[in-house]
Structures are given as structure tokens and as C-alpha cells.
CSV table of C-alpha atoms in Angstrom, one decimal:
chain,number,residue,atom,x,y,z
H,12,MET,CA,18.8,-18.8,-16.8
H,13,SER,CA,19.7,-17.7,-13.5
H,14,ALA,CA,17.1,-17.3,-10.7
H,15,MET,CA,15.3,-13.8,-10.9
H,16,SER,CA,14.7,-11.8,-8.0
H,17,PRO,CA,10.7,-11.3,-7.3
H,18,SER,CA,11.3,-7.3,-8.7
H,19,GLU,CA,12.8,-8.9,-11.9
H,20,ARG,CA,10.1,-11.4,-12.6
H,21,ARG,CA,7.5,-9.0,-12.0
H,22,LEU,CA,9.3,-6.2,-14.3
H,23,GLN,CA,10.0,-9.3,-16.8
H,24,LYS,CA,6.2,-9.9,-17.1
H,25,GLU,CA,5.5,-6.1,-17.5
H,26,LEU,CA,7.8,-5.8,-20.1
H,27,MET,CA,6.1,-8.8,-22.1
H,28,SER,CA,2.7,-7.2,-21.5
H,29,LEU,CA,3.8,-3.6,-22.4
H,30,ILE,CA,5.3,-5.1,-25.6
H,31,LYS,CA,2.3,-7.1,-26.5
H,32,ASP,CA,-0.3,-4.6,-25.6
H,33,PRO,CA,0.9,-1.4,-25.2
H,34,PRO,CA,-1.6,1.7,-24.5
H,35,PRO,CA,-2.5,3.8,-27.6
H,36,GLY,CA,0.6,5.9,-28.2
H,37,VAL,CA,3.0,4.3,-25.8
H,38,THR,CA,6.1,2.1,-27.0
H,39,VAL,CA,9.1,0.8,-24.9
H,40,ASP,CA,12.6,0.5,-25.9
H,41,ALA,CA,12.5,-3.3,-25.8
H,42,GLU,CA,15.9,-3.9,-26.4
H,43,GLN,CA,17.3,-1.5,-23.7
H,44,ALA,CA,14.8,-2.9,-21.0
H,45,GLU,CA,16.0,-6.6,-21.8
H,46,GLN,CA,19.3,-5.5,-21.1
H,47,ASN,CA,18.7,-3.9,-18.0
H,48,LEU,CA,15.5,-4.6,-16.3
H,49,LEU,CA,15.9,-1.8,-13.9
H,50,GLN,CA,15.9,1.1,-16.3
H,51,TRP,CA,13.5,1.6,-19.2
H,52,THR,CA,13.0,4.5,-21.9
H,53,ILE,CA,9.3,4.6,-23.1
H,54,PHE,CA,8.2,7.0,-25.7
H,55,MET,CA,4.8,8.6,-25.6
H,56,GLU,CA,2.9,10.4,-28.3
H,57,GLY,CA,0.6,13.5,-27.7
H,58,ALA,CA,-2.9,12.1,-28.4
H,59,SER,CA,-4.6,13.5,-31.0
H,60,GLY,CA,-7.3,16.1,-30.2
H,61,THR,CA,-5.3,17.3,-27.4
H,62,LEU,CA,-2.4,20.1,-26.7
H,63,TYR,CA,0.2,17.9,-27.5
H,64,GLU,CA,-1.0,16.4,-30.9
H,65,GLY,CA,2.0,15.5,-33.1
H,66,GLU,CA,4.8,15.8,-29.9
H,67,ARG,CA,6.7,12.9,-28.9
H,68,PHE,CA,8.1,12.5,-25.4
H,69,GLN,CA,10.6,10.4,-23.9
H,70,LEU,CA,10.1,8.9,-20.4
H,71,GLN,CA,12.6,7.3,-18.3
H,72,PHE,CA,11.5,4.4,-15.7
H,73,LYS,CA,14.0,3.7,-12.8
H,74,PHE,CA,13.1,0.4,-10.5
H,75,SER,CA,14.9,-0.3,-7.2
H,76,ASN,CA,15.0,-3.9,-6.4
H,77,LYS,CA,12.2,-3.4,-3.9
H,78,TYR,CA,9.8,-2.8,-6.7
H,79,PRO,CA,6.7,-3.2,-6.9
H,80,PHE,CA,6.7,-2.3,-3.2
H,81,ASP,CA,8.7,0.9,-3.9
H,82,SER,CA,7.5,3.1,-6.8
H,83,PRO,CA,9.4,3.4,-9.9
H,84,GLU,CA,11.4,7.1,-10.6
H,85,VAL,CA,9.8,8.4,-13.8
H,86,THR,CA,10.8,11.4,-15.5
H,87,PHE,CA,10.6,12.8,-18.9
H,88,VAL,CA,13.8,13.2,-20.4
H,89,GLY,CA,15.4,14.2,-23.4
H,90,SER,CA,15.1,17.3,-25.6
H,91,ASN,CA,11.3,17.7,-25.9
H,92,ILE,CA,9.9,17.8,-21.7
H,93,PRO,CA,5.9,18.3,-22.2
H,94,VAL,CA,5.0,22.1,-21.1
H,95,HIS,CA,2.5,21.3,-18.6
H,96,PRO,CA,1.3,23.0,-14.9
H,97,HIS,CA,2.5,19.8,-13.5
H,98,ILE,CA,5.7,19.0,-15.0
H,99,TYR,CA,9.1,20.6,-14.3
H,100,SER,CA,11.5,21.6,-17.1
H,101,ASN,CA,13.9,19.4,-15.6
H,102,GLY,CA,11.5,16.6,-16.5
H,103,HIS,CA,10.1,15.8,-12.9
H,104,ILE,CA,6.3,15.2,-12.6
H,105,CYS,CA,4.1,15.8,-9.8
H,106,LEU,CA,1.9,12.9,-9.8
H,107,SER,CA,0.7,11.5,-6.7
H,108,ILE,CA,0.8,7.7,-7.9
H,109,LEU,CA,4.4,8.1,-8.2
H,110,THR,CA,4.7,8.7,-4.5
H,111,ASP,CA,2.2,8.7,-1.8
H,112,ASP,CA,-0.6,6.9,-3.5
H,113,TRP,CA,1.5,4.3,-5.2
H,114,SER,CA,0.4,0.9,-4.7
H,115,PRO,CA,1.8,-2.5,-5.6
H,116,ALA,CA,-1.3,-3.1,-7.8
H,117,LEU,CA,-0.1,-0.3,-10.2
H,118,SER,CA,2.0,-1.0,-13.1
H,119,VAL,CA,4.2,0.9,-15.4
H,120,GLN,CA,1.4,0.6,-17.9
H,121,SER,CA,-1.0,2.3,-15.2
H,122,VAL,CA,1.6,5.0,-14.7
H,123,CYS,CA,1.7,5.6,-18.7
H,124,LEU,CA,-2.0,5.7,-18.7
H,125,SER,CA,-2.1,8.6,-16.0
H,126,ILE,CA,0.7,10.3,-17.5
H,127,VAL,CA,-1.2,10.5,-20.9
H,128,SER,CA,-4.9,11.4,-19.7
H,129,MET,CA,-3.0,14.4,-17.3
H,130,LEU,CA,-1.2,15.6,-20.6
H,131,SER,CA,-4.7,15.1,-22.7
H,132,SER,CA,-6.8,17.1,-20.0
H,133,CYS,CA,-4.4,20.2,-20.2
H,134,LYS,CA,-6.2,23.2,-21.1
H,135,GLU,CA,-3.1,25.6,-21.3
H,136,LYS,CA,0.3,24.7,-21.9
H,137,GLN,CA,2.4,26.3,-19.1
H,138,ARG,CA,5.1,25.2,-16.5
H,139,PRO,CA,4.3,25.0,-12.7
H,140,HIS,CA,4.6,28.5,-11.5
H,141,ASP,CA,7.2,27.6,-9.1
H,142,ASN,CA,9.5,25.8,-11.9
H,143,ALA,CA,12.4,28.1,-11.5
H,144,PHE,CA,13.0,27.9,-7.9
H,145,TYR,CA,12.1,24.1,-7.7
H,146,VAL,CA,14.4,23.2,-10.8
H,147,LYS,CA,17.4,25.5,-9.1
H,148,THR,CA,16.8,23.4,-5.8
H,149,CYS,CA,15.3,20.0,-6.4
H,150,SER,CA,16.9,16.6,-6.2
H,151,LYS,CA,18.2,14.7,-9.1
H,152,ASN,CA,15.7,12.2,-7.7
H,153,PRO,CA,12.1,13.5,-7.8
H,154,LYS,CA,11.3,10.9,-5.1
H,155,LYS,CA,13.2,12.8,-2.8
H,156,THR,CA,10.7,15.7,-3.3
H,157,LYS,CA,8.0,16.1,-0.6
H,158,TRP,CA,5.0,16.9,-3.1
H,159,TRP,CA,2.1,18.5,-2.0
H,160,TYR,CA,-0.7,17.3,-4.0
H,161,HIS,CA,-3.6,19.6,-5.1
H,162,ASP,CA,-6.9,18.2,-6.1
H,163,ASP,CA,-6.6,20.2,-9.3
H,164,SER,CA,-8.8,19.3,-12.3
H,165,VAL,CA,-6.0,19.9,-14.6
V,4,MET,CA,-7.1,6.0,-14.4
V,5,GLY,CA,-6.3,9.6,-14.4
V,6,ASP,CA,-8.3,10.6,-11.3
V,7,GLN,CA,-5.7,10.6,-8.9
V,8,ALA,CA,-4.7,14.0,-7.4
V,9,GLU,CA,-2.1,15.7,-9.3
V,10,GLY,CA,-0.1,18.5,-7.7
V,11,LEU,CA,1.1,22.0,-8.7
V,12,THR,CA,3.7,22.6,-6.1
V,13,ASN,CA,6.2,21.5,-3.9
V,14,ASN,CA,6.8,22.3,-0.6
V,15,SER,CA,10.5,23.5,-1.2
V,16,SER,CA,8.6,27.0,-2.5
V,17,GLU,CA,7.4,27.8,1.1
V,18,THR,CA,11.0,27.8,2.6
V,19,ASN,CA,13.4,30.2,2.0
V,20,ILE,CA,16.0,29.9,-0.5
V,21,GLU,CA,19.1,29.6,1.6
V,22,SER,CA,17.7,26.6,3.7
V,23,SER,CA,15.7,25.3,0.5
V,24,GLY,CA,16.2,22.1,-1.7
V,25,ASN,CA,17.7,19.6,0.8
V,26,GLN,CA,15.4,20.1,3.5
V,27,ASP,CA,12.9,17.8,1.8
V,28,GLU,CA,16.0,15.2,1.7
V,29,LEU,CA,16.6,15.8,5.9
V,30,ILE,CA,12.9,15.3,6.5
V,31,MET,CA,13.0,12.0,4.3
V,32,ALA,CA,16.5,10.4,5.6
V,33,GLN,CA,15.1,11.2,9.0
V,34,GLN,CA,11.9,9.3,8.1
V,35,ARG,CA,14.0,6.5,6.8
V,36,GLN,CA,16.0,6.3,9.6
V,37,ILE,CA,13.2,6.0,12.2
V,38,GLU,CA,11.7,3.2,9.9
V,39,LYS,CA,14.9,1.3,9.9
V,40,GLU,CA,15.0,1.5,13.8
V,41,ILE,CA,11.5,0.0,14.1
V,42,SER,CA,12.3,-2.7,11.5
V,43,GLU,CA,15.5,-3.7,13.3
V,44,THR,CA,13.8,-3.9,16.9
V,45,ILE,CA,10.2,-4.8,16.2
V,46,PRO,CA,9.3,-8.1,14.5
V,47,LEU,CA,6.5,-8.2,11.6
V,48,VAL,CA,4.6,-10.2,14.0
V,49,GLY,CA,5.8,-11.0,17.5
V,50,GLU,CA,5.6,-14.1,19.9
V,51,LEU,CA,2.7,-14.5,22.3
V,52,GLU,CA,2.9,-12.7,25.3
V,53,ALA,CA,1.0,-12.3,28.6
V,54,ILE,CA,-1.6,-9.7,28.6
V,55,THR,CA,0.1,-8.2,31.7
V,56,THR,CA,3.3,-7.3,30.0
V,57,LEU,CA,1.4,-4.4,28.8
V,58,SER,CA,1.5,-2.5,32.2
V,59,SER,CA,5.0,-2.2,31.7
V,60,GLU,CA,4.5,0.3,29.0
V,61,TYR,CA,2.4,2.6,31.3
V,62,SER,CA,4.0,2.1,34.7
V,63,THR,CA,2.7,5.5,35.8
V,64,ASP,CA,0.0,6.2,34.0
V,65,GLU,CA,-3.3,5.3,35.8
V,66,VAL,CA,-6.0,5.8,33.0
V,67,TYR,CA,-4.0,3.0,31.0
V,68,LEU,CA,-3.2,0.9,34.3
V,69,SER,CA,-7.1,0.8,35.0
V,70,LYS,CA,-7.8,0.1,31.3
V,71,ILE,CA,-5.2,-2.6,31.3
V,72,LYS,CA,-6.8,-4.3,34.3
V,73,ASP,CA,-9.9,-4.4,32.4
V,74,LEU,CA,-8.3,-6.0,29.5
V,75,VAL,CA,-6.6,-8.7,31.6
V,76,SER,CA,-10.1,-9.9,32.8
V,77,LYS,CA,-11.1,-10.4,29.4
V,78,TYR,CA,-8.0,-11.7,27.6
V,79,SER,CA,-5.1,-13.8,28.6
V,80,HIS,CA,-2.4,-12.9,25.9
V,81,ILE,CA,-1.4,-10.5,23.2
V,82,ARG,CA,0.8,-10.8,19.9
V,83,ARG,CA,2.4,-7.5,18.9
V,84,THR,CA,2.6,-6.6,15.0
V,85,ARG,CA,5.0,-3.9,13.6
V,86,PRO,CA,3.7,-0.6,13.4
V,87,ASP,CA,4.3,0.4,9.8
V,88,GLY,CA,0.8,1.2,8.7
V,89,ASN,CA,0.1,-2.0,7.7
V,90,CYS,CA,-0.4,-3.3,11.0
V,91,PHE,CA,-4.2,-3.9,10.7
V,92,PHE,CA,-4.3,-6.0,7.6
V,93,ARG,CA,-1.3,-8.2,8.9
V,94,ALA,CA,-2.7,-8.5,12.2
V,95,PHE,CA,-6.2,-9.5,10.6
V,96,SER,CA,-4.7,-11.8,8.4
V,97,TYR,CA,-2.6,-13.7,10.7
V,98,ALA,CA,-5.2,-14.0,13.2
V,99,THR,CA,-7.6,-15.4,10.6
V,100,LEU,CA,-5.4,-17.8,9.5
V,101,GLU,CA,-4.0,-18.9,12.8
V,102,ARG,CA,-7.7,-19.6,13.9
V,103,LEU,CA,-8.6,-21.7,10.6
V,104,LEU,CA,-5.5,-23.6,11.3
V,105,GLY,CA,-7.4,-25.2,14.1
V,106,ASP,CA,-10.6,-26.0,11.9
V,107,LYS,CA,-10.0,-27.9,9.1
V,108,GLU,CA,-14.0,-27.6,7.5
V,109,GLU,CA,-13.6,-23.8,7.9
V,110,PHE,CA,-10.0,-23.5,6.4
V,111,ILE,CA,-11.4,-25.4,3.2
V,112,LYS,CA,-14.3,-23.0,3.0
V,113,PHE,CA,-11.8,-20.2,3.2
V,114,TYR,CA,-9.5,-21.7,0.3
V,115,LYS,CA,-12.5,-21.8,-1.7
V,116,LEU,CA,-13.4,-18.1,-1.0
V,117,ALA,CA,-9.6,-17.3,-1.6
V,118,GLU,CA,-9.5,-19.3,-4.5
V,119,ASN,CA,-12.5,-17.5,-6.4
V,120,SER,CA,-11.4,-14.2,-5.4
V,121,LYS,CA,-9.0,-13.2,-8.4
V,122,SER,CA,-11.7,-13.1,-11.2
V,123,ILE,CA,-13.6,-11.0,-9.0
V,124,LEU,CA,-10.5,-8.4,-8.5
V,125,VAL,CA,-10.4,-8.5,-12.4
V,126,GLU,CA,-14.0,-7.9,-13.1
V,127,LEU,CA,-13.6,-5.0,-11.1
V,128,GLY,CA,-10.9,-3.6,-13.1
V,129,PHE,CA,-7.6,-4.5,-11.5
V,130,GLN,CA,-4.9,-5.5,-13.9
V,131,GLN,CA,-4.6,-9.3,-14.3
V,132,PHE,CA,-1.1,-9.7,-14.0
V,133,THR,CA,-0.5,-7.2,-11.2
V,134,VAL,CA,-3.4,-9.2,-9.2
V,135,GLU,CA,-1.7,-12.6,-10.4
V,136,ASP,CA,1.5,-12.0,-8.7
V,137,PHE,CA,-0.1,-11.5,-5.4
V,138,TYR,CA,-3.0,-14.0,-5.8
V,139,ASP,CA,-0.4,-16.9,-6.6
V,140,THR,CA,1.7,-15.9,-3.4
V,141,TYR,CA,-1.4,-15.8,-1.1
V,142,MET,CA,-2.7,-19.2,-2.5
V,143,GLU,CA,1.0,-20.5,-2.3
V,144,VAL,CA,0.9,-19.8,1.4
V,145,LEU,CA,-2.5,-21.4,2.1
V,146,LYS,CA,-1.3,-24.4,0.3
V,147,ARG,CA,1.9,-24.5,2.1
V,148,LEU,CA,-0.3,-24.3,5.4
V,149,ALA,CA,-2.8,-26.9,4.3
V,150,ASP,CA,-0.3,-29.4,3.7
V,151,ILE,CA,1.0,-29.5,7.2
V,152,ASP,CA,-1.2,-31.9,9.3
V,153,ASN,CA,0.0,-31.1,12.7
V,154,VAL,CA,-1.9,-27.8,14.1
V,155,GLU,CA,1.1,-26.6,16.1
V,156,ALA,CA,3.6,-27.3,13.2
V,157,ALA,CA,1.5,-25.3,10.8
V,158,LYS,CA,1.2,-22.2,13.1
V,159,LYS,CA,4.9,-22.6,13.4
V,160,GLU,CA,5.0,-22.2,9.5
V,161,LEU,CA,2.7,-19.2,9.7
V,162,HIS,CA,4.8,-17.5,12.1
V,163,THR,CA,7.6,-17.6,10.0
V,164,ILE,CA,6.0,-17.0,6.6
V,165,PHE,CA,4.6,-13.7,8.5
V,166,ASN,CA,7.9,-12.8,9.5
V,167,GLU,CA,9.6,-13.0,5.9
V,168,GLN,CA,9.2,-9.8,4.5
V,169,GLY,CA,8.5,-11.0,1.1
V,170,TYR,CA,5.6,-13.5,1.9
V,171,SER,CA,4.4,-10.9,4.9
V,172,ASP,CA,3.8,-7.8,2.6
V,173,TYR,CA,2.7,-10.0,-0.3
V,174,MET,CA,-0.2,-11.2,2.0
V,175,VAL,CA,-0.6,-7.6,3.0
V,176,VAL,CA,-0.9,-6.5,-0.5
V,177,TYR,CA,-3.7,-9.0,-1.0
V,178,LEU,CA,-6.1,-8.1,1.6
V,179,ARG,CA,-5.4,-4.9,0.7
V,180,LEU,CA,-7.0,-5.5,-3.0
V,181,LEU,CA,-9.8,-7.8,-1.2
V,182,THR,CA,-10.6,-5.0,0.9
V,183,SER,CA,-10.7,-2.5,-2.0
V,184,ALA,CA,-12.8,-4.6,-4.2
V,185,GLN,CA,-15.5,-5.3,-1.1
V,186,LEU,CA,-15.5,-1.3,-0.7
V,187,GLN,CA,-16.1,-0.9,-4.8
V,188,LYS,CA,-18.4,-3.6,-4.8
V,189,GLU,CA,-20.8,-2.3,-2.4
V,190,GLN,CA,-19.8,1.2,-2.8
V,191,ASP,CA,-23.4,2.6,-2.4
V,192,PHE,CA,-23.5,1.7,1.3
V,193,TYR,CA,-20.0,2.5,1.8
V,194,SER,CA,-20.0,6.0,0.6
V,195,CYS,CA,-22.1,7.4,3.2
V,196,PHE,CA,-18.6,6.6,5.5
V,197,ILE,CA,-16.5,8.6,3.5
V,198,GLU,CA,-15.5,12.3,4.1
V,199,GLY,CA,-15.0,15.0,1.4
V,200,ASN,CA,-16.1,14.6,-2.0
V,201,ARG,CA,-14.2,11.7,-2.8
V,202,THR,CA,-15.6,8.7,-4.2
V,203,VAL,CA,-15.2,5.2,-3.2
V,204,ALA,CA,-12.7,4.4,-5.7
V,205,ASP,CA,-10.7,7.5,-4.9
V,206,PHE,CA,-10.6,6.3,-1.6
V,207,CYS,CA,-9.3,2.9,-2.4
V,208,HIS,CA,-6.7,4.3,-4.7
V,209,GLN,CA,-5.4,6.6,-2.0
V,210,GLU,CA,-5.9,5.1,1.4
V,211,VAL,CA,-6.4,1.2,0.7
V,212,GLU,CA,-4.4,-0.1,-1.8
V,213,PRO,CA,-1.1,1.6,-1.0
V,214,MET,CA,1.0,0.2,1.6
V,215,TYR,CA,1.5,1.6,5.0
V,216,LYS,CA,-1.7,3.8,4.8
V,217,ASP,CA,-3.4,3.4,8.3
V,218,SER,CA,-7.0,1.4,8.6
V,219,ASP,CA,-10.0,2.8,10.1
V,220,HIS,CA,-13.4,1.3,10.7
V,221,ILE,CA,-14.3,1.5,7.1
V,222,HIS,CA,-11.0,-0.8,6.4
V,223,ILE,CA,-12.0,-3.1,8.8
V,224,MET,CA,-15.9,-3.5,8.0
V,225,ALA,CA,-14.9,-4.2,4.4
V,226,ALA,CA,-11.9,-6.6,5.0
V,227,CYS,CA,-14.2,-8.7,7.5
V,228,SER,CA,-17.1,-9.1,5.0
V,229,ALA,CA,-14.3,-9.7,2.3
V,230,LEU,CA,-13.2,-12.6,4.4
V,231,ASN,CA,-16.5,-13.5,5.6
V,232,THR,CA,-15.5,-13.1,9.5
V,233,GLY,CA,-16.1,-10.7,12.1
V,234,VAL,CA,-13.8,-8.8,14.3
V,235,ARG,CA,-13.9,-7.4,17.8
V,236,VAL,CA,-11.8,-4.2,18.8
V,237,SER,CA,-10.8,-3.3,22.2
V,238,TYR,CA,-10.0,0.4,22.0
V,239,MET,CA,-7.5,1.6,24.5
V,240,ASP,CA,-6.6,5.2,24.9
V,241,ARG,CA,-6.5,8.0,27.1
V,242,GLY,CA,-10.2,9.0,27.2
V,243,THR,CA,-12.1,9.0,30.3
V,244,GLY,CA,-13.2,5.7,32.2
V,245,THR,CA,-11.6,2.9,33.5
V,246,THR,CA,-12.6,0.1,31.0
V,247,VAL,CA,-11.8,-0.7,27.3
V,248,THR,CA,-14.3,0.0,24.8
V,249,GLN,CA,-15.2,-2.7,22.5
V,250,HIS,CA,-17.0,-2.8,19.3
V,251,ASP,CA,-17.8,-5.9,17.1
V,252,LEU,CA,-17.5,-5.2,13.4
V,253,PRO,CA,-19.7,-5.8,11.4
V,254,GLU,CA,-22.4,-4.9,14.3
V,255,GLY,CA,-23.9,-8.1,16.2
V,256,CYS,CA,-21.5,-10.5,14.5
V,257,ILE,CA,-19.6,-13.6,16.4
V,258,PRO,CA,-16.3,-12.4,16.6
V,259,THR,CA,-13.3,-15.1,15.5
V,260,VAL,CA,-10.6,-12.4,15.8
V,261,HIS,CA,-9.9,-9.9,18.7
V,262,LEU,CA,-7.8,-6.7,18.1
V,263,LEU,CA,-6.3,-4.3,20.7
V,264,TYR,CA,-6.4,-0.7,19.2
V,265,ARG,CA,-4.3,2.0,20.9
V,266,PRO,CA,-4.2,5.0,18.8
V,267,THR,CA,-2.7,4.3,15.2
V,268,HIS,CA,-1.9,0.8,16.4
V,269,TYR,CA,-3.2,-2.5,16.0
V,270,ASP,CA,-2.3,-5.9,17.8
V,271,ILE,CA,-4.0,-9.3,18.1
V,272,LEU,CA,-5.5,-10.6,21.6
V,273,TYR,CA,-6.3,-13.8,22.6
V,274,VAL,CA,-8.9,-15.0,25.0
């Protein structure tokens, strides 16, 4: 096998760990990720006892060759985008660890856990109040949005 | 997990519709341009320079010039670091290792401390394989340095390693993690230094572990205690007085590393 770059080596390790020991309700499309380590699809089930119980979501992770120094670009994709105050209808997620608070010590797994916990703690299904405006004007890449993070309990 | 700040809005909603949207992209493109210029002109860790070279930066500023005079009476050389938000961690790490290269016994002690650090991080809840990534590189660098007998050659190698972004940033991350671990281990003590109602863990996730976040007293105290060493920081700003203000961290220590602080930036000083 040809020499892997540090980011590929790290992603390979993460992929193995996610296949072997995924957080509850989370599965990675291993075949696709093995073909292209820089783009993964992850399936996420709404946890039981939450507003999203029985729903199934699809997340797309894109990595640059500066990963893990650069955060992954993470969006919900597919036909079912969770209705949540921090998730826009185009799949963009407002979560500080995806931009400002990203650390190379975090991982795909910790991002998944944060998203699961964000969904699980939701008390009322609704879109962000500026959804219509944001979706019309934002960049395709959510990392190009300068997010204002509100310390919300939602 | 799950304790990160999550947001409700993005700032494009504050601007009007005609100029909207790509405003964010413009601001970020400008930020990237500034970062690019800095990385092209300032090395991660520079060569030794006479301390008097500082004067040329402030040729007309009397306050700074008198403080530089004071600094010259205390230090002979300065080594500049790149102002990228990681400067404290990079400077501290470099200066600590540079000193240890001249002291075999101390180096071995430090090596053992570093060797045992991984299990401490994992016990605190850091994910094993992300920690391993940085720990392995950190230990690889220490081994590479330990294998060089000639002190001058080892120092040269240190300089090369710290100017290779790949290695240099790994060293920064690992020290950030050790600092975070130290803060969390002694959270009862450190919690009094954290403003607002953030927990020590929140503070670590937001201000210590992410790259490019500036360091304050609290980072320095925890980093010193993690590496079992002490720092003297000389503060130089436009405030009143004609001398630099010096602080030893932790208080009362015998400092082994000397740093110059000018608002938002740290460089290394040499006696």
C-alpha cells in the first residue's frame, strides 16, 4: 500500500473504530468511506424516548487534507432533515464544535455524539427562526458561515 | 459531550438582503489572506536575535523604548514565534525542550513524565486513539532528540522540527491536551479563575483544546504544572512606568523558561 498522509492515516483509524464500536444508533457506510476516505456518509437513528424516535437521518462528513487540524464539514443530507432549532432545512447545523470550538482531539465519533445529544435534548420540533433567510443566502459550505453561537439549553 | 454551545442564528440575518450572504465569505477570505501573509513572512519559531533588535519596531515610541532598555538590562536575546494564537504553547514547548537538551538528567525525568502522560489523559475521558495520535508524535520527537549526543546538533534538530508545521502543530496540540488535563484534574483550584458560569471542562473545550486560541495566565499556570516547571513572563505594553513587569508562574517558582509578552503575543527570552 502506498504511504498514507497523516490525515488519511488518522481517518483510517477513525473509520475502523467507528465500524467496530459505533455510538448507539450510528452506522457508517464503510464501503463508501473506504473508497474515498475524505467523504463519509453516516446514518443516524433518532433515539428512543426523544422527539425523533423512529426517524432515520443521513449525515455527510467531508474532510480536507488538513484534518484533524481543520474541522470536518458536516451536513444533514437526503430526504429527511431533522426539524430542530439548530438545524436549517438545507441540512446545515449550528454547532460550535464544527467551527470555533473544533479541536484536533475531537473525532467523527465525538461529533456524532454531540449531534445525537443535541437532537435528544430538543423539546419542540421547529426550524431556526431565520431559516428562510439563511437557506436563501448562505454558502453551500456551512463552514463559510460566521455563526453566532448562543448558549442555549436546547 | 453535548455541552457545547449551540447556536440559533448566524450573523447574516443582521445584514440587509442586498449585501447579505457572501459577506461572511468575504470576511473569511480576508482573514485567510492575513493568515497566509503571516505564515509566509514569519517562521513558526525564529532564529536567536539580539534583544536590542526590538527597538527598531518602536523607533518613535518612548514608552516602549524605555521598557526595552529595561529588558536589555535583564536579557540578551529573543527568539520570535509566529503570532497564530498558538504562540504561548509553541514558545513554552520549544524553550522547555531547548533547556532540557543541555541537561541529560532533567531530560530523562521529563521523558518519563511525558511517557506516563497518555494514561492520565485517557483516564480523564479523552478518546484513546485521538490522544495516541498526538502522544506518538510527541514521544517520537523526544526520542529523536534524545538520540543526538551533541547538544548543538540536538538544538538544531529541535529548531528544524519546530519549523515543520506537521510536527510543530502536533507538539502544540499535545501540550494543549496536557494543559487541559491539568486544569480538569485540579478543577477546584482553577474554577475560581474562570469568569462567567462556565465549568472548567467547558473552558478547556472552548479555550484550551482548540488550536489558535490565545493563552492567558490560567493556561500558563496549568501548562507549567503539567510539565513540572516554572515560567517568568515579562509584560511589555503601553501602560505607565518605564520598566517591564515580571511575573513568575507559578508564584515563587525558580523559572526555567523566560517569555516576553506583548499584548496578545509571546516570544522566548534568553538571559
